XYZ file of C-alpha atoms in Angstrom:
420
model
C 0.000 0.000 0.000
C 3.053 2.565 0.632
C 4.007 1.656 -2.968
C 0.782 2.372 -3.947
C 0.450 5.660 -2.441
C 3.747 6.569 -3.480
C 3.104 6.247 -7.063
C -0.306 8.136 -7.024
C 1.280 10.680 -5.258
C 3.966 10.870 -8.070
C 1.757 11.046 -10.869
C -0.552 14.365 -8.916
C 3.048 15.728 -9.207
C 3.351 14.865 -13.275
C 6.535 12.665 -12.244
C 5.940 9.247 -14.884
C 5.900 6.929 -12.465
C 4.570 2.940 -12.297
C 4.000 0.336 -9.962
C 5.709 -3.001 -10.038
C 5.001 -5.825 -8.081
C 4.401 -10.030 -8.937
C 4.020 -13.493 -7.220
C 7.187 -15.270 -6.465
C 6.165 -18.291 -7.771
C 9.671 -20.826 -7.303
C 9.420 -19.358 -3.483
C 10.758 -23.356 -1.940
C 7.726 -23.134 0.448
C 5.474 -23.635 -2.523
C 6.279 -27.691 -2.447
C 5.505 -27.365 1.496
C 1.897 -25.756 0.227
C 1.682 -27.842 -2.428
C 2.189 -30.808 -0.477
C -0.244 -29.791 2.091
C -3.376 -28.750 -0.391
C -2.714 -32.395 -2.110
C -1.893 -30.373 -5.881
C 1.267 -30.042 -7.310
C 3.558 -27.069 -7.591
C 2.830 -24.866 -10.630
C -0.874 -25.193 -10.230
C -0.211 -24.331 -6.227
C 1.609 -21.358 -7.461
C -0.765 -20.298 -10.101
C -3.543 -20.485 -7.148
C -2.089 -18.466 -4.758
C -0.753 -15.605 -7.408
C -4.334 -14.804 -8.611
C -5.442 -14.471 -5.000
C -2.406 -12.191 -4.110
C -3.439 -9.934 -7.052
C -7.335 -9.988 -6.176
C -6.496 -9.132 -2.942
C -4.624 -6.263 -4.392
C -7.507 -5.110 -6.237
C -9.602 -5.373 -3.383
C -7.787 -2.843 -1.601
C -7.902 -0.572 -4.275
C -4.348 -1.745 -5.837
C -3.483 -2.435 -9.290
C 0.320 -2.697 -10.289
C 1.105 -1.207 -13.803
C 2.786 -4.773 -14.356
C 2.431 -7.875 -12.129
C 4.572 -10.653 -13.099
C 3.721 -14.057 -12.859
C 6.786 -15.562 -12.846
C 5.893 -19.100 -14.095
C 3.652 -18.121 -16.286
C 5.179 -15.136 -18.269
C 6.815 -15.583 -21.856
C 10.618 -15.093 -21.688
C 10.658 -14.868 -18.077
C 13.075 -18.363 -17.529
C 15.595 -17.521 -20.593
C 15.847 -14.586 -19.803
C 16.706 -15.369 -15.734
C 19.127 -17.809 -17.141
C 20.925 -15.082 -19.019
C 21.022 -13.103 -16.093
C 22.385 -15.919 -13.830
C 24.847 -16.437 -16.864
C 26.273 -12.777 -16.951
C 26.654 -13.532 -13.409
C 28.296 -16.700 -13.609
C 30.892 -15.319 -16.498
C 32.228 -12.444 -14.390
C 34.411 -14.865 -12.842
C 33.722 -13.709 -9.262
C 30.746 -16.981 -9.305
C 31.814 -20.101 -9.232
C 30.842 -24.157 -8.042
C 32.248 -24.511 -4.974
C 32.017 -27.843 -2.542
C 30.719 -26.406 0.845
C 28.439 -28.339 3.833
C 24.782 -27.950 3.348
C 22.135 -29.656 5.788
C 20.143 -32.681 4.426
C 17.164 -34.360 6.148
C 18.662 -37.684 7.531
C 15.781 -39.795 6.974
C 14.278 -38.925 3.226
C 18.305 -37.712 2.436
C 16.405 -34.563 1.085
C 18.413 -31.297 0.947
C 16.665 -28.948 3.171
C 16.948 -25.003 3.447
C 15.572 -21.301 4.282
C 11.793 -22.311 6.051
C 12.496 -26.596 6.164
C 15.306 -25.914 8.891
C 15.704 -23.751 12.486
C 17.797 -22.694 14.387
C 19.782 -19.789 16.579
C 20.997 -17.246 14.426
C 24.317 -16.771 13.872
C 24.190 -13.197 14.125
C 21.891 -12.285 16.834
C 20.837 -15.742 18.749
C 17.476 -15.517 18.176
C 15.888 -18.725 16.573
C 15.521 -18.133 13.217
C 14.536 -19.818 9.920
C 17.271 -20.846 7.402
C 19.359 -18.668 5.352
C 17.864 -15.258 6.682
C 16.921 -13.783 10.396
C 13.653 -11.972 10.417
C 14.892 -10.819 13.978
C 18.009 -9.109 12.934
C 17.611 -9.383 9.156
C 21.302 -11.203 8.887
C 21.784 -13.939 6.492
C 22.787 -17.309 7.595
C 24.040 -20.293 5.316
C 21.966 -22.713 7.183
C 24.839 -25.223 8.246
C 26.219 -21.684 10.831
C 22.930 -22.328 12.912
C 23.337 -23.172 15.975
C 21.570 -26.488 16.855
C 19.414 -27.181 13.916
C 16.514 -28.680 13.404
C 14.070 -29.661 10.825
C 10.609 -27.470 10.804
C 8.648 -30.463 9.838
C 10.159 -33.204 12.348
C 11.771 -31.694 14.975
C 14.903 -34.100 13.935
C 18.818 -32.564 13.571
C 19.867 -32.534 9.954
C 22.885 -34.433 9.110
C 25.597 -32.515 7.589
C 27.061 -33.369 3.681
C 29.514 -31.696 1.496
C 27.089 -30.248 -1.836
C 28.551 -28.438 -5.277
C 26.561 -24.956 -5.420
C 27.340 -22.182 -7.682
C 28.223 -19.299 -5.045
C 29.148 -15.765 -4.182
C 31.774 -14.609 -2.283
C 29.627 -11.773 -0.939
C 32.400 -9.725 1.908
C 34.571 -8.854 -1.460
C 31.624 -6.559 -2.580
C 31.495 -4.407 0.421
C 32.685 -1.449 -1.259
C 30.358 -1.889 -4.076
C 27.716 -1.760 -1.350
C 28.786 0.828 0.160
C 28.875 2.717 -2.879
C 25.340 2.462 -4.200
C 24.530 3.190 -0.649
C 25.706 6.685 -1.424
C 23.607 7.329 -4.615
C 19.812 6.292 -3.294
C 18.166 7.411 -0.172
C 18.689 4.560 2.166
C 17.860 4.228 5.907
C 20.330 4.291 8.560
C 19.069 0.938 9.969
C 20.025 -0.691 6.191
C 23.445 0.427 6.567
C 24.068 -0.883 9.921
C 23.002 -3.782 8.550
C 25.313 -3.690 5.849
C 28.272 -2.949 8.161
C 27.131 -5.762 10.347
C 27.390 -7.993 7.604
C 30.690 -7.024 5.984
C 31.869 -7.276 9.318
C 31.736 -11.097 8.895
C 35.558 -11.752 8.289
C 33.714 -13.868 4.848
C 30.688 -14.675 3.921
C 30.341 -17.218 1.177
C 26.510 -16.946 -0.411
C 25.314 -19.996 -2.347
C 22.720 -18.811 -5.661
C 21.682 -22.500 -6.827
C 19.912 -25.165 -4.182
C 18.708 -28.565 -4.831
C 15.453 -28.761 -5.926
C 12.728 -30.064 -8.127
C 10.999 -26.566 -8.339
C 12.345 -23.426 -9.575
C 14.253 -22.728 -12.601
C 17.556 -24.561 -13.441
C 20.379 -22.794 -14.675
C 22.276 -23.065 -18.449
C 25.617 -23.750 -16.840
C 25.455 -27.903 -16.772
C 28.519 -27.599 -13.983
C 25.678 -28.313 -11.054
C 23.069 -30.756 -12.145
C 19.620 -30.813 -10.102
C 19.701 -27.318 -8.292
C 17.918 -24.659 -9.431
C 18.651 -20.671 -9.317
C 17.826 -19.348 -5.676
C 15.062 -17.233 -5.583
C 16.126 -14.439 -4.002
C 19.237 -13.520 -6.591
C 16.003 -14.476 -9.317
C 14.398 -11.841 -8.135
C 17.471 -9.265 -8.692
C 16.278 -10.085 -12.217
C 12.392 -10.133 -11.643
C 12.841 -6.217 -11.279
C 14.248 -6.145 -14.765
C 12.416 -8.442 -16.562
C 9.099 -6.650 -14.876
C 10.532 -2.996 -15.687
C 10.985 -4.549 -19.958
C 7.462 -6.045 -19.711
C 6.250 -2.768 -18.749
C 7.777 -0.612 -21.393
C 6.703 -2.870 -24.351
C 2.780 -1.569 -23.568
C 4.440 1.789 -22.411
C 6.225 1.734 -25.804
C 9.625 2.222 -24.207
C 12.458 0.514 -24.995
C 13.859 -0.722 -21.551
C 15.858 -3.851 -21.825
C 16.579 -6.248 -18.985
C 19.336 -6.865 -20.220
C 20.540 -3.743 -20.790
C 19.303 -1.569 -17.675
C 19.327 2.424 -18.060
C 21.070 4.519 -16.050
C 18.161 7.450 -16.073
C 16.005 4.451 -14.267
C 14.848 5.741 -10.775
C 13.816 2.406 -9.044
C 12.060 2.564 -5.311
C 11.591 -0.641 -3.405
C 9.057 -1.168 -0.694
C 9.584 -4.177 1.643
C 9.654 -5.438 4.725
C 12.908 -5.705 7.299
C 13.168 -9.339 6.811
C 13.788 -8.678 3.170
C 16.664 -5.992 3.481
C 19.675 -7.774 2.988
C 18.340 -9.609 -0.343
C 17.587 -5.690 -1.783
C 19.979 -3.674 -0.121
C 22.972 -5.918 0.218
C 22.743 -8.889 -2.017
C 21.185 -7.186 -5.488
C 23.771 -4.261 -5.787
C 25.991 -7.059 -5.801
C 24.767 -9.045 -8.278
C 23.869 -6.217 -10.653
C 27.589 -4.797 -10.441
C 28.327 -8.686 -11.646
C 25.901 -8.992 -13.897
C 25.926 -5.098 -15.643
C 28.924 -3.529 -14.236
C 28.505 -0.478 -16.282
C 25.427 0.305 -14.826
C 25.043 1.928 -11.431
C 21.315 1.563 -10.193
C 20.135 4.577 -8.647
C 17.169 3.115 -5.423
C 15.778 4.547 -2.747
C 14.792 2.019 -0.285
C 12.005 2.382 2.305
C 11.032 -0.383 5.001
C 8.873 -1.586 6.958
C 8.929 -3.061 10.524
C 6.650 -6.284 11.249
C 2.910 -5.513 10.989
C 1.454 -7.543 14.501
C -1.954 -8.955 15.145
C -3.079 -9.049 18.321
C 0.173 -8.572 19.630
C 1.968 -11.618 17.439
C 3.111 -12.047 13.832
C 1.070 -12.970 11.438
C 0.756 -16.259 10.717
C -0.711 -18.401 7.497
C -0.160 -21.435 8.847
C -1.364 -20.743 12.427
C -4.168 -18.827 10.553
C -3.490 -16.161 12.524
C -4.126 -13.505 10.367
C -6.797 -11.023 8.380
C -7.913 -12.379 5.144
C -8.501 -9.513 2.549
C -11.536 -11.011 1.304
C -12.488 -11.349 4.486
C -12.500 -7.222 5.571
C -12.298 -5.837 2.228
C -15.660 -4.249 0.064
C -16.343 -1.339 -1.827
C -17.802 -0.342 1.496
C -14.939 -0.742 3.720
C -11.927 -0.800 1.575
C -11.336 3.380 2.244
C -11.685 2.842 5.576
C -9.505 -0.038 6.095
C -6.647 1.870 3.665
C -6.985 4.857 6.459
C -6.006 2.587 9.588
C -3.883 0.897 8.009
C -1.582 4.460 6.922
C -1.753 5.228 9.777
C -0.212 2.283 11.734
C 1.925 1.036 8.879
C 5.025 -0.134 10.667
C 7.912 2.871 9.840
C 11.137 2.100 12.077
C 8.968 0.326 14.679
C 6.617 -2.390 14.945
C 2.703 -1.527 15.058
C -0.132 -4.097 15.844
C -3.304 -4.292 14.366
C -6.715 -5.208 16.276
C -10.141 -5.564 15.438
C -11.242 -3.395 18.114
C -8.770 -0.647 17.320
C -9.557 -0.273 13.957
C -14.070 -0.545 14.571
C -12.679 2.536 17.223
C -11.003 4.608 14.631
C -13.801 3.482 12.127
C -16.783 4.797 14.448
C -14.867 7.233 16.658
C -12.523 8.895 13.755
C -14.337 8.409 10.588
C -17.980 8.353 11.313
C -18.067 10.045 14.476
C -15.790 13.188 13.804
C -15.085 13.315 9.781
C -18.879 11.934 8.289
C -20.734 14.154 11.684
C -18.846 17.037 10.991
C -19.313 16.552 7.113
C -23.142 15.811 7.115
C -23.521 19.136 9.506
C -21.702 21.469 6.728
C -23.684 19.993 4.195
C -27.031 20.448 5.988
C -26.424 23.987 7.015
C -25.374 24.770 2.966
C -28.728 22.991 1.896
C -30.734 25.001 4.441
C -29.131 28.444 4.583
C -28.049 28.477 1.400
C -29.977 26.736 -1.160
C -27.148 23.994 -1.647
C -24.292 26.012 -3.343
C -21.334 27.178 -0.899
C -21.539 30.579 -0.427
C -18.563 33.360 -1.223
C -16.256 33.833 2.014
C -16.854 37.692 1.209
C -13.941 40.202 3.302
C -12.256 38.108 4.954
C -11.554 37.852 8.818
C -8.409 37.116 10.851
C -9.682 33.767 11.438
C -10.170 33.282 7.738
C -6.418 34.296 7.062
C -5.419 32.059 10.076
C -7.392 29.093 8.863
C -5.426 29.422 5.398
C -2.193 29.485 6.769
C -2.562 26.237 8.824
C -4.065 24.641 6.063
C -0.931 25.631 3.841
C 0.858 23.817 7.106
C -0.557 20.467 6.782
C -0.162 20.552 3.140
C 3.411 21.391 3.123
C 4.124 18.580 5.549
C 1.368 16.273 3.648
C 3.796 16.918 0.179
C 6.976 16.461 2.443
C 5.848 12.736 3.894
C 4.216 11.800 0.507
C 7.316 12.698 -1.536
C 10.562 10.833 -2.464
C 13.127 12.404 0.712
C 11.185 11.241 3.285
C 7.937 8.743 2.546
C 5.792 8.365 5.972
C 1.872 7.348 5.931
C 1.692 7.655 9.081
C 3.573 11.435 9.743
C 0.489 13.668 10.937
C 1.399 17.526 11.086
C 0.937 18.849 14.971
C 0.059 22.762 13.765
């Protein structure tokens, strides 16, 4: 929804400006879905992308392009030439490394199939990435796995992955860091990691689902989906400019193109760490120009939200023509900028009768009854104006000026109310 806002916002301002978002459909947790709604994969992923984007439009939200990663034309040659510039820059190679395998099925297990403490912080965390302190892990650096499903520790084997030695980019890092707005608490994450005296990132897994690569010097492993998504931006940026009738290449990214990403914490060192990385590999003549903003975790009830636990707020479930304005407002305004918020039924039916109908539709229904009575429905001139007239004006022009400032590009905050 920040997105969302963002680019309206953009386009009152006559800034060309689009929206950009997809489904992520070689995510590894779709075989843990797919397994548990008895279908396979693709048709798994398929499902759950066309609810993600009729949720979307539910809340008022269509993207100028939404990928759908299995299903759109060129999208898996042109990932593969992606991974392939990548792979030819000679920084990527197959390496033999340890890698955690279930011990009973022998199955390769990774990111949400394995837990543990995190390396970084010592909370328990899922593999390869801490939601806690948004540090990456390489899933064998956990301290006392164990498998999500079984509760079992995974037995530890030597695997070939293609992989990135990701501490020898920290100056690259550091250096897009300088040309995009980017929040303090992103750069102390960078420093964090770099701190790391090496950090070796593997880009292929074993798997059955997901898209293999054209190198044949790993057989059975697929491209990770995090570095796929590094692409997914391109690829979704071409796709748009072929109805925009632009010519912007994936392959060939611009350096006029102003990207801004909107995700949450648990995402930040995939966008702000990993990706500058890969695109200096990948198109090290171009130097992408992003502005990151973040959010914090969104709480229900006082916990995360949870899919599996169903602990959570189903769009179609609170979403209508009806409500859909009002559940955009309390939302803004407890979107979760540099802190966590929590969201609960009882605040938002407060703010809905207390806020909206109470002050905003009372106060609105009065000033159109007196204009209908005393006035035969048409607003009548101010005529000489008063010193409360003049005053009213000027606080007006207040909350504007700090409405443009939190809607605009140096400092994006729903939730930044002006106190004048």
């Amino acid at each position: 929804m920040g997105a969302d806002a963002y680019v309206r916002y953009q386009r009152m301002n006559g800034a060309r400006a689009w929206h950009l978002t997809g489904s992520d459909d070689f995510q590894s947790y779709v075989l843990g879905a797919a397994r548990r709604d008895g279908r396979g994969p693709a048709e798994t992923a398929a499902h759950y992308s066309a609810e993600i984007a009729e949720t979307l439009r539910l809340m008022d939200i269509v993207p100028d392009q939404y990928t759908v990663t299995n299903g759109d034309d060129g999208y898996r040659s042109g990932l593969r030439a992606f991974f392939s510039r990548v792979a030819a820059s000679g920084q990527v190679a197959p390496s033999e490394a340890p890698a955690l395998f279930d011990p009973d099925s022998g199955e390769y297990v990774y990111e949400g199939e394995v837990r543990g403490g995190c390396p970084g912080c010592g909370d328990t965390t899922g593999g390869n990435i801490c939601e806690e302190c948004g540090e990456p892990n390489v899933c064998t650096d956990l301290a006392d796995p164990r498998l999500s499903r079984s509760g079992k520790a995974p037995e530890a084997r030597p695997v070939r992955r293609f992989t990135l030695p990701l501490h020898k980019f920290a100056d690259d890092v550091a250096e897009h860091h300088r040309l995009g707005r980017v929040p303090a608490r992103l750069r102390e994450l960078a420093d964090r990691v770099f701190q790391r005296d090496g950090l070796d990132v593997p880009i292929t897994h074993p798997s059955r689902w997901g898209v293999a690569p054209q190198e044949n010097d790993v057989s059975g492993q697929v491209i990770w989906v995090w570095p796929e998504m590094a692409y997914g931006f391109l690829h979704g940026i071409e796709a748009l400019g072929r109805r925009a009738s632009e010519d912007w290449r994936a392959d060939a990214p611009d350096p006029d193109w102003k990207i801004v990403h909107f995700f949450g914490y648990d995402n930040s060192f995939y966008h702000a760490v990993l990706y500058p990385a890969l695109y200096r590999l990948a198109h090290p003549d171009w130097h992408p120009d992003i502005d990151y903003n973040v959010n914090e975790f969104y709480l229900l009830d006082g916990e995360k939200f949870s899919t599996s636990r169903r602990h959570a707020v189903w769009g179609k479930e609170i979403l209508s023509p009806e409500s859909v304005d009002a559940v955009r407002f309390f939302l803004a305004r407890t979107r979760p900028e540099g802190r966590r918020t929590n969201f609960t039924r009882d605040a938002y039916a407060a703010v809905l009768r207390d806020t909206l109908i109470g002050t905003w539709q009372t106060w609105l229904n009065d000033l159109g009854a007196r204009i209908a009575d005393h006035h035969d429905g048409r607003a009548p001139d101010a005529g000489v104006w008063t010193p409360e007239h003049t005053a009213f004006l000027d606080r007006l022009a207040v909350r504007r000026t700090a409405l443009a400032g939190a809607l605009g590009q140096d400092g994006f905050s729903s939730t930044a109310r002006p106190t004048s």
